[in-house]
CSV table of C-alpha atoms in Angstrom, one decimal:
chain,number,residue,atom,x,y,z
A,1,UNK,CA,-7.4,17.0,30.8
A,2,UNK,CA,-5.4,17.2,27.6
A,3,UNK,CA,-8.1,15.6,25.1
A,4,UNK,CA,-11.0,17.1,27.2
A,5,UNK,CA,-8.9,20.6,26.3
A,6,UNK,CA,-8.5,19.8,22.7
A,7,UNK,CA,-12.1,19.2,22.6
A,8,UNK,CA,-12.7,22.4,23.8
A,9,UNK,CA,-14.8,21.0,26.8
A,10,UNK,CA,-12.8,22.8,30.1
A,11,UNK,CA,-14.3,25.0,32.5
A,12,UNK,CA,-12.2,28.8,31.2
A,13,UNK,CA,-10.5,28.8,34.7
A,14,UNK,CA,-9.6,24.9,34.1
A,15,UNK,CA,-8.7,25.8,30.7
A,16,UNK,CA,-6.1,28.7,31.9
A,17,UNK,CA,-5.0,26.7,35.0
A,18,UNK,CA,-3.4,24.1,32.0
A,19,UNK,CA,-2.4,26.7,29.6
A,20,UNK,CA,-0.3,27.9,32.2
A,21,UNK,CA,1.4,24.2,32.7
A,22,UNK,CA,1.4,24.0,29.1
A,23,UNK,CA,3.7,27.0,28.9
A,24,UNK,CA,6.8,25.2,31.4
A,25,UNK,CA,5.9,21.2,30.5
A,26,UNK,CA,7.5,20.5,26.7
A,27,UNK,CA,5.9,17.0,27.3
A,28,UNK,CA,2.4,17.7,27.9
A,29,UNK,CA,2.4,20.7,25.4
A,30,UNK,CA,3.9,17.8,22.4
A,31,UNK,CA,0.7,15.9,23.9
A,32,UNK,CA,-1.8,18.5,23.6
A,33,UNK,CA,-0.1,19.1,20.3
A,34,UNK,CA,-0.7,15.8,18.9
A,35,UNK,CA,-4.4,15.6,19.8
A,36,UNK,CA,-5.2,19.2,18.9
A,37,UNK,CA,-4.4,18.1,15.6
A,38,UNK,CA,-6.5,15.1,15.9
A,39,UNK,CA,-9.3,17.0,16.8
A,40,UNK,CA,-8.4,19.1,13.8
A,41,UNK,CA,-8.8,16.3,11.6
A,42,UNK,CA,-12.3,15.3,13.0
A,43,UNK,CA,-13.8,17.9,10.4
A,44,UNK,CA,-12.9,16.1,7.6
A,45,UNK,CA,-14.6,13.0,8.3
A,46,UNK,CA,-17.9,14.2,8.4
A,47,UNK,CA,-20.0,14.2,5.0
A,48,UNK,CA,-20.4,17.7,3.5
A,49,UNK,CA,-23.9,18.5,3.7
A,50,UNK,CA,-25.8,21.5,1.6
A,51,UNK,CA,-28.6,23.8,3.7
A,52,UNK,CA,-31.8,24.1,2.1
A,53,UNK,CA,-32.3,27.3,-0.2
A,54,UNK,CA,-35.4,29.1,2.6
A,55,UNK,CA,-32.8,27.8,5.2
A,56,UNK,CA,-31.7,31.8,5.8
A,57,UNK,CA,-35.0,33.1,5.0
A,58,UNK,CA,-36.8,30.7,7.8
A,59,UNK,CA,-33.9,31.9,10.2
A,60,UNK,CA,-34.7,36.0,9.8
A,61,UNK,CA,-38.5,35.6,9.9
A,62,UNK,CA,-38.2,33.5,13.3
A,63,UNK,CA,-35.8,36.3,14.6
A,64,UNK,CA,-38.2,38.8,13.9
A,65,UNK,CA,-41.1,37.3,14.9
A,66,UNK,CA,-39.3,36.8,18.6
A,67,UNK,CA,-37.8,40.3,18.7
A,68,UNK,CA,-41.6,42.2,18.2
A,69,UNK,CA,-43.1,39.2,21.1
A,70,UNK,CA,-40.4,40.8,23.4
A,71,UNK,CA,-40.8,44.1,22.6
A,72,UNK,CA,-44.7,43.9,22.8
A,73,UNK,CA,-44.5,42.1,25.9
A,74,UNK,CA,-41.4,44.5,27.9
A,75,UNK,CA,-43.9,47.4,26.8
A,76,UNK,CA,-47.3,46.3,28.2
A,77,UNK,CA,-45.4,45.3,31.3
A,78,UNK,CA,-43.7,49.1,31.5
A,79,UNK,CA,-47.5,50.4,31.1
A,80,UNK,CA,-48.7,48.3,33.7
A,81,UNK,CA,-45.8,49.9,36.3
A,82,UNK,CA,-46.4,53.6,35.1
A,83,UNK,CA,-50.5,53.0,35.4
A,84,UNK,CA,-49.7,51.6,39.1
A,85,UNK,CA,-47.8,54.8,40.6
A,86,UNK,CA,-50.1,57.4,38.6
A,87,UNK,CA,-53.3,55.6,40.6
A,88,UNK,CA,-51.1,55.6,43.5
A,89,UNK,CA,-51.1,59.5,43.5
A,90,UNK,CA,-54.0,60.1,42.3
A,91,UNK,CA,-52.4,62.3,39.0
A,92,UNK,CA,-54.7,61.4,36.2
A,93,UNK,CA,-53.0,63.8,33.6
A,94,UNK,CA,-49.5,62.8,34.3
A,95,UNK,CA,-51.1,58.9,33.8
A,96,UNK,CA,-52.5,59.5,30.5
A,97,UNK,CA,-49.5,61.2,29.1
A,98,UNK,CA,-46.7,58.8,30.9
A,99,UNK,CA,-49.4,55.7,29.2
A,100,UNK,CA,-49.3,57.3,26.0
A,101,UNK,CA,-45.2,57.8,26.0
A,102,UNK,CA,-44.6,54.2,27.2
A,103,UNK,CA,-47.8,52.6,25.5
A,104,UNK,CA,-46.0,53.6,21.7
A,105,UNK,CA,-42.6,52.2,21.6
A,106,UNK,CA,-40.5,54.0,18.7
A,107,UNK,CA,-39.8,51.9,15.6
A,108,UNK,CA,-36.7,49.5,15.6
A,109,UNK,CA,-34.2,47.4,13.6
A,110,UNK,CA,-32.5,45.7,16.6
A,111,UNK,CA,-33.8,42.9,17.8
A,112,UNK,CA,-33.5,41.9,21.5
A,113,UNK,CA,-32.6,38.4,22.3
A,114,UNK,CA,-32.0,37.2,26.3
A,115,UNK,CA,-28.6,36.6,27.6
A,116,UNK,CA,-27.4,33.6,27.0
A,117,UNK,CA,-27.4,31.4,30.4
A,118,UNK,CA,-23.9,31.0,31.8
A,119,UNK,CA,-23.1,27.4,31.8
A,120,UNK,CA,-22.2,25.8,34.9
A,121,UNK,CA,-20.9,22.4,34.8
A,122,UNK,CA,-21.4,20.3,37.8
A,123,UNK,CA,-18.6,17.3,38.8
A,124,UNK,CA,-20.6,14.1,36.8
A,125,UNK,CA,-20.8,16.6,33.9
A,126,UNK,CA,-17.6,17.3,33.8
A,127,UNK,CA,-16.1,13.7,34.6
A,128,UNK,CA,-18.5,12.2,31.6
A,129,UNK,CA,-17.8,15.0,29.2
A,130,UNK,CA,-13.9,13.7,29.8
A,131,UNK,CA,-14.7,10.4,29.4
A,132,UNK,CA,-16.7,11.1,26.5
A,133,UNK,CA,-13.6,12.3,25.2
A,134,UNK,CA,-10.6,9.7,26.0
A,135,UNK,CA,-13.2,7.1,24.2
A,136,UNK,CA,-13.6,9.3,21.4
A,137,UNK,CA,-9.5,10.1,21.0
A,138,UNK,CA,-9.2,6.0,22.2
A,139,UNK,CA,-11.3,5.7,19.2
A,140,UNK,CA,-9.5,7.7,17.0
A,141,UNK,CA,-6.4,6.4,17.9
A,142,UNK,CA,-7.4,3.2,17.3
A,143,UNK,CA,-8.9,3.8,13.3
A,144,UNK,CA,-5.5,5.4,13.0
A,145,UNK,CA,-3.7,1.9,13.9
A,146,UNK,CA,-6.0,-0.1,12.2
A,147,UNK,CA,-5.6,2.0,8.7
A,148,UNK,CA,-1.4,1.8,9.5
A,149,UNK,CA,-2.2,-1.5,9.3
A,150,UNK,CA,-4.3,-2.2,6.4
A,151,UNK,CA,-1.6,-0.1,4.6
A,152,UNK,CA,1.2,-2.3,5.7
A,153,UNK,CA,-0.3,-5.0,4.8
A,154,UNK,CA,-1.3,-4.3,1.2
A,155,UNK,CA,2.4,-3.2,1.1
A,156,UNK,CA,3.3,-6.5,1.9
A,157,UNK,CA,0.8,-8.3,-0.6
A,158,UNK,CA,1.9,-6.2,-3.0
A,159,UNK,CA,5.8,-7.5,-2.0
A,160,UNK,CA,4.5,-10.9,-2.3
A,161,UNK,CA,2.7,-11.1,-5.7
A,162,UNK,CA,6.2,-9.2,-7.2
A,163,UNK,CA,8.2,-12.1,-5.9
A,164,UNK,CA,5.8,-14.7,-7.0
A,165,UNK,CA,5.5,-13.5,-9.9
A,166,UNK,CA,9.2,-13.6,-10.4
A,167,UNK,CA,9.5,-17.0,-9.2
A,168,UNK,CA,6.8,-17.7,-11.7
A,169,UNK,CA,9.0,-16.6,-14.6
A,170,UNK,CA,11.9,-18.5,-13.3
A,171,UNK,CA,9.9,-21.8,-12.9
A,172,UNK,CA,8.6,-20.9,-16.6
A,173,UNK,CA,12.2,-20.7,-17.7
A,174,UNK,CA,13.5,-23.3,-16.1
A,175,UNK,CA,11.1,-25.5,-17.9
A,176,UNK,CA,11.9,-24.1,-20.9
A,177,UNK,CA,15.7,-25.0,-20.2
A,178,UNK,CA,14.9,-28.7,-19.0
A,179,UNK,CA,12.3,-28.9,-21.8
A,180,UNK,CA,14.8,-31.6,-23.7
A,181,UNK,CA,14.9,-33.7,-20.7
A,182,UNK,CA,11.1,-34.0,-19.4
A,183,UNK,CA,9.3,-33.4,-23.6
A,184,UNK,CA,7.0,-36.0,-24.5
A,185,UNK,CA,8.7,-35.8,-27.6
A,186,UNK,CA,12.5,-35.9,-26.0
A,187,UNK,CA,15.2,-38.5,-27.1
A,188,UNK,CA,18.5,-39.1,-25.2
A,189,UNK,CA,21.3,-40.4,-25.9
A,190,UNK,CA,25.0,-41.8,-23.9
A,191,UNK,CA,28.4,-40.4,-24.6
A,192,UNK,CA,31.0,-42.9,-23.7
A,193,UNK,CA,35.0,-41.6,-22.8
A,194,UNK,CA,37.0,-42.3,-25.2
A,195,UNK,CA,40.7,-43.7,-24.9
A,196,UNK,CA,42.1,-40.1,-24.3
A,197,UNK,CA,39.5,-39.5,-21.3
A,198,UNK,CA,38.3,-42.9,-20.2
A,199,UNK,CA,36.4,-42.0,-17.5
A,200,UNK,CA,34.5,-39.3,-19.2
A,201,UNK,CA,30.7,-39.8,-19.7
A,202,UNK,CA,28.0,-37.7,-20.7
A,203,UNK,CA,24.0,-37.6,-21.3
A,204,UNK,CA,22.8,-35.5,-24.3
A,205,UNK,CA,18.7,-35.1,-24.5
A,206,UNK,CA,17.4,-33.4,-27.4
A,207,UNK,CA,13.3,-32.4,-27.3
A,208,UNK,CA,12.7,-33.8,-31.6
A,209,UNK,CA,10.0,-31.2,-32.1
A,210,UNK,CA,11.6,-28.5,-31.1
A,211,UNK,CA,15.1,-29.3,-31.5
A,212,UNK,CA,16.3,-28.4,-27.9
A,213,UNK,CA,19.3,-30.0,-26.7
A,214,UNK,CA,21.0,-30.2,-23.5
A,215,UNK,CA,24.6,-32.1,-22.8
A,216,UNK,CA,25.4,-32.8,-19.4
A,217,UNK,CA,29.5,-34.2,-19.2
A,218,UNK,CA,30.9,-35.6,-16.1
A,219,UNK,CA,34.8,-36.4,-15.7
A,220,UNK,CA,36.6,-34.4,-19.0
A,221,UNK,CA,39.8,-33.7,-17.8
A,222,UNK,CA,40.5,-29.9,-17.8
A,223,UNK,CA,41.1,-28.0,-21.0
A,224,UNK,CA,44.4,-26.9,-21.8
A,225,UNK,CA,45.1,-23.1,-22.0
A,226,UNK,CA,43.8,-22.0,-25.1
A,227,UNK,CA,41.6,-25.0,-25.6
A,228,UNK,CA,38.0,-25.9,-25.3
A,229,UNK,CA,35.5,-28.5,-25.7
A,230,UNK,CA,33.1,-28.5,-28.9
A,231,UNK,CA,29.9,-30.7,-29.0
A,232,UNK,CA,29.1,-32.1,-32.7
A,233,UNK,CA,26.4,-33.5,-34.9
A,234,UNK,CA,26.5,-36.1,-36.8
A,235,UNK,CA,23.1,-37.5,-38.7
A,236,UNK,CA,23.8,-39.4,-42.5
A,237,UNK,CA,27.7,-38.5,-42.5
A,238,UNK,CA,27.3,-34.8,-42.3
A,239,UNK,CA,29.4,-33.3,-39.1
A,240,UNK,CA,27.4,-30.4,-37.7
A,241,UNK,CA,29.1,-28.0,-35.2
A,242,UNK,CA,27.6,-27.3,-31.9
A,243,UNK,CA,28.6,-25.3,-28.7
A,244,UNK,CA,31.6,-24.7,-27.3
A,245,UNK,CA,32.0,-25.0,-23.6
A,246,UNK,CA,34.9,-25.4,-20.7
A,247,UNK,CA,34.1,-27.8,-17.9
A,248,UNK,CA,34.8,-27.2,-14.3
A,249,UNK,CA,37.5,-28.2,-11.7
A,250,UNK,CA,35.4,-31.1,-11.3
A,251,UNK,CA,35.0,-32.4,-15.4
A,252,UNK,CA,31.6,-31.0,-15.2
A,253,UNK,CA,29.5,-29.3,-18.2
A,254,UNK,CA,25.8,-28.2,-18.7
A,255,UNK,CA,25.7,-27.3,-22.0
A,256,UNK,CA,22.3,-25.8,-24.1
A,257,UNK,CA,22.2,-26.0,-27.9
A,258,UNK,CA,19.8,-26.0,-30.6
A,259,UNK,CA,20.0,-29.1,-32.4
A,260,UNK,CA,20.2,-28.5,-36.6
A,261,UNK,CA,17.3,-29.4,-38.7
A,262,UNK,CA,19.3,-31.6,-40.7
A,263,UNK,CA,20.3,-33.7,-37.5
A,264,UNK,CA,16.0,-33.6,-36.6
A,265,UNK,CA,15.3,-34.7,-39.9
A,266,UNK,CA,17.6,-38.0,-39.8
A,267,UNK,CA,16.4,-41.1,-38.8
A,268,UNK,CA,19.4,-41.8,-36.0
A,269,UNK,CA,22.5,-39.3,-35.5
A,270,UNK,CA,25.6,-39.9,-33.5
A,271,UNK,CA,27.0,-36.8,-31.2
A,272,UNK,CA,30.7,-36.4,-30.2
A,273,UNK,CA,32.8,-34.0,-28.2
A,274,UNK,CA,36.2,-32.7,-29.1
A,275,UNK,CA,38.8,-30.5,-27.9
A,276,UNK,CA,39.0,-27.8,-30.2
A,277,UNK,CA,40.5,-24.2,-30.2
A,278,UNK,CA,39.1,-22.2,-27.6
A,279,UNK,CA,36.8,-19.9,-30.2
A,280,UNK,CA,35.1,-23.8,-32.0
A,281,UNK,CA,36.2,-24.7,-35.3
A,282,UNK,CA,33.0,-25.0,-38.0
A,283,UNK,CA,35.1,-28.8,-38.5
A,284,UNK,CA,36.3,-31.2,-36.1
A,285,UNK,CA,40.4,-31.3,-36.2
A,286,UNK,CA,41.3,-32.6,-32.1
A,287,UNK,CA,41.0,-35.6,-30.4
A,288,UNK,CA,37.0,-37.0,-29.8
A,289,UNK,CA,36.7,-37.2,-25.6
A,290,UNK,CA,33.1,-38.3,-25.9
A,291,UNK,CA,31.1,-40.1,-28.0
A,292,UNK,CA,28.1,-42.0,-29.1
A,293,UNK,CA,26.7,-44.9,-30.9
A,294,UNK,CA,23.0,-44.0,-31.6
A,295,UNK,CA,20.4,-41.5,-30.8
């Protein structure tokens, strides 16, 4: 009976009989809470409508018009009542004046209107009217879920084009940091160990338009406190420094540099590695680790 109650569709004893368990349940008052405010809500979602400008003037004229029919009419019947008891009795004088009294009704601004007809619901009416409204608050309920829903789930669309659009960027710069290795335009060349680090080895890939490089070292021996390794460039006798970088426990080193233009501009260049002071040196003064014949 709660959504029937919200509706406003209870019998008034029904009606009382559940305000009166309303006032001792907590439950079923939340309930009738929560649908009373659905209800509520139901006048929003109807489109705002405007009433035509004789709307008021149609309404008064119709109420007049009704109100002098039901006068007219209450007044011939009265006359017809008086007429029948004065020809009853046979007093002619008291006929014509009660006629006369009756037959001119004083002027008036109220306007009778019937009683309204109590309502009386019947057991099918009542049963379909509650129906009527558990489909409607089902209903409800239901366009409520359903817009939860489509709210989440733009959330989550929204969550998912952020993220792809970061992993985007990342793919973006990752290419732009393996750029040397995968250019059309990339050259590479080997770094053998040298006697001090044998078993050192490394790759250097430099992109020739550009001037991206990238040095990947396997096997240097861990630098000595204070120390670090330095790459260099080396195109037509001219030593260029490069970046400084300490491998890990393992000998190995990713290093990114920007090849000079000097070393783009040479037909061949050779690249070594050194271990230098830990802050690089602009000329090479330790022992080369790594080195190479030819670009």
């Amino acid at each position: 009976m709660l959504t029937a109650h919200a509706l406003g569709a209870l019998e008034p004893e029904e009606a009382r009989g559940l305000d009166a368990h309303l006032a001792t349940c907590a439950e079923c008052r939340a309930e009738f809470d929560g649908w009373s405010e659905t209800a509520a809500a139901l006048a929003y979602s109807v489109p705002q409508a405007e009433p035509s400008a004789n709307l008021r003037a149609r309404i008064l004229q119709n109420a007049r018009t009704q109100g002098q029919l039901a006068v007219s009419s209450k007044s011939e019947d009265n006359v017809a009542v008086v007429n029948d008891g004065v020809a009853s009795e046979g007093g002619a004088t008291r006929n014509a004046s009660s006629t006369s009294t009756i037959a001119s009704p004083s002027s008036t601004n109220v306007l009778p209107f019937a009683p309204p007809a109590k309502r009386r619901w019947s057991a099918p009416a009542i049963f379909g009217a509650l129906a009527a409204g558990l489909a409607f608050a089902a209903l409800v309920v239901s366009i409520f879920v359903i817009w939860q829903r489509n709210n989440r789930m733009h959330t989550e669309m929204a969550s998912l084009q952020e993220r792809l659009n970061q992993t985007q960027g990342e793919l973006a710069r990752v290419r732009e940091q393996q750029s040397p290795l995968v250019s059309p335009e990339s050259q590479s060349a080997l770094l053998a160990g040298t006697k001090v680090a044998p078993r050192a080895h490394a790759m250097l890939a430099f992109d020739k338009k550009t001037g991206r490089a990238m040095l990947l070292a396997y096997d240097l021996p861990p630098a000595p406190a204070g120390k670090a390794y330095q790459l260099w460039f080396i195109a037509d006798g001219h030593v260029m420094p490069g970046g400084v970088f300490t491998p890990d426990a393992r000998g190995h080193a990713e290093v990114r540099d920007q090849m000079p233009a000097e070393g783009l501009k040479a037909p061949s260049a050779i690249f070594a590695v050194t271990l230098e002071p830990a802050g690089g040196v602009v000329a090479p003064t330790g022992d080369k680790y790594l080195l190479s014949q030819t670009s």
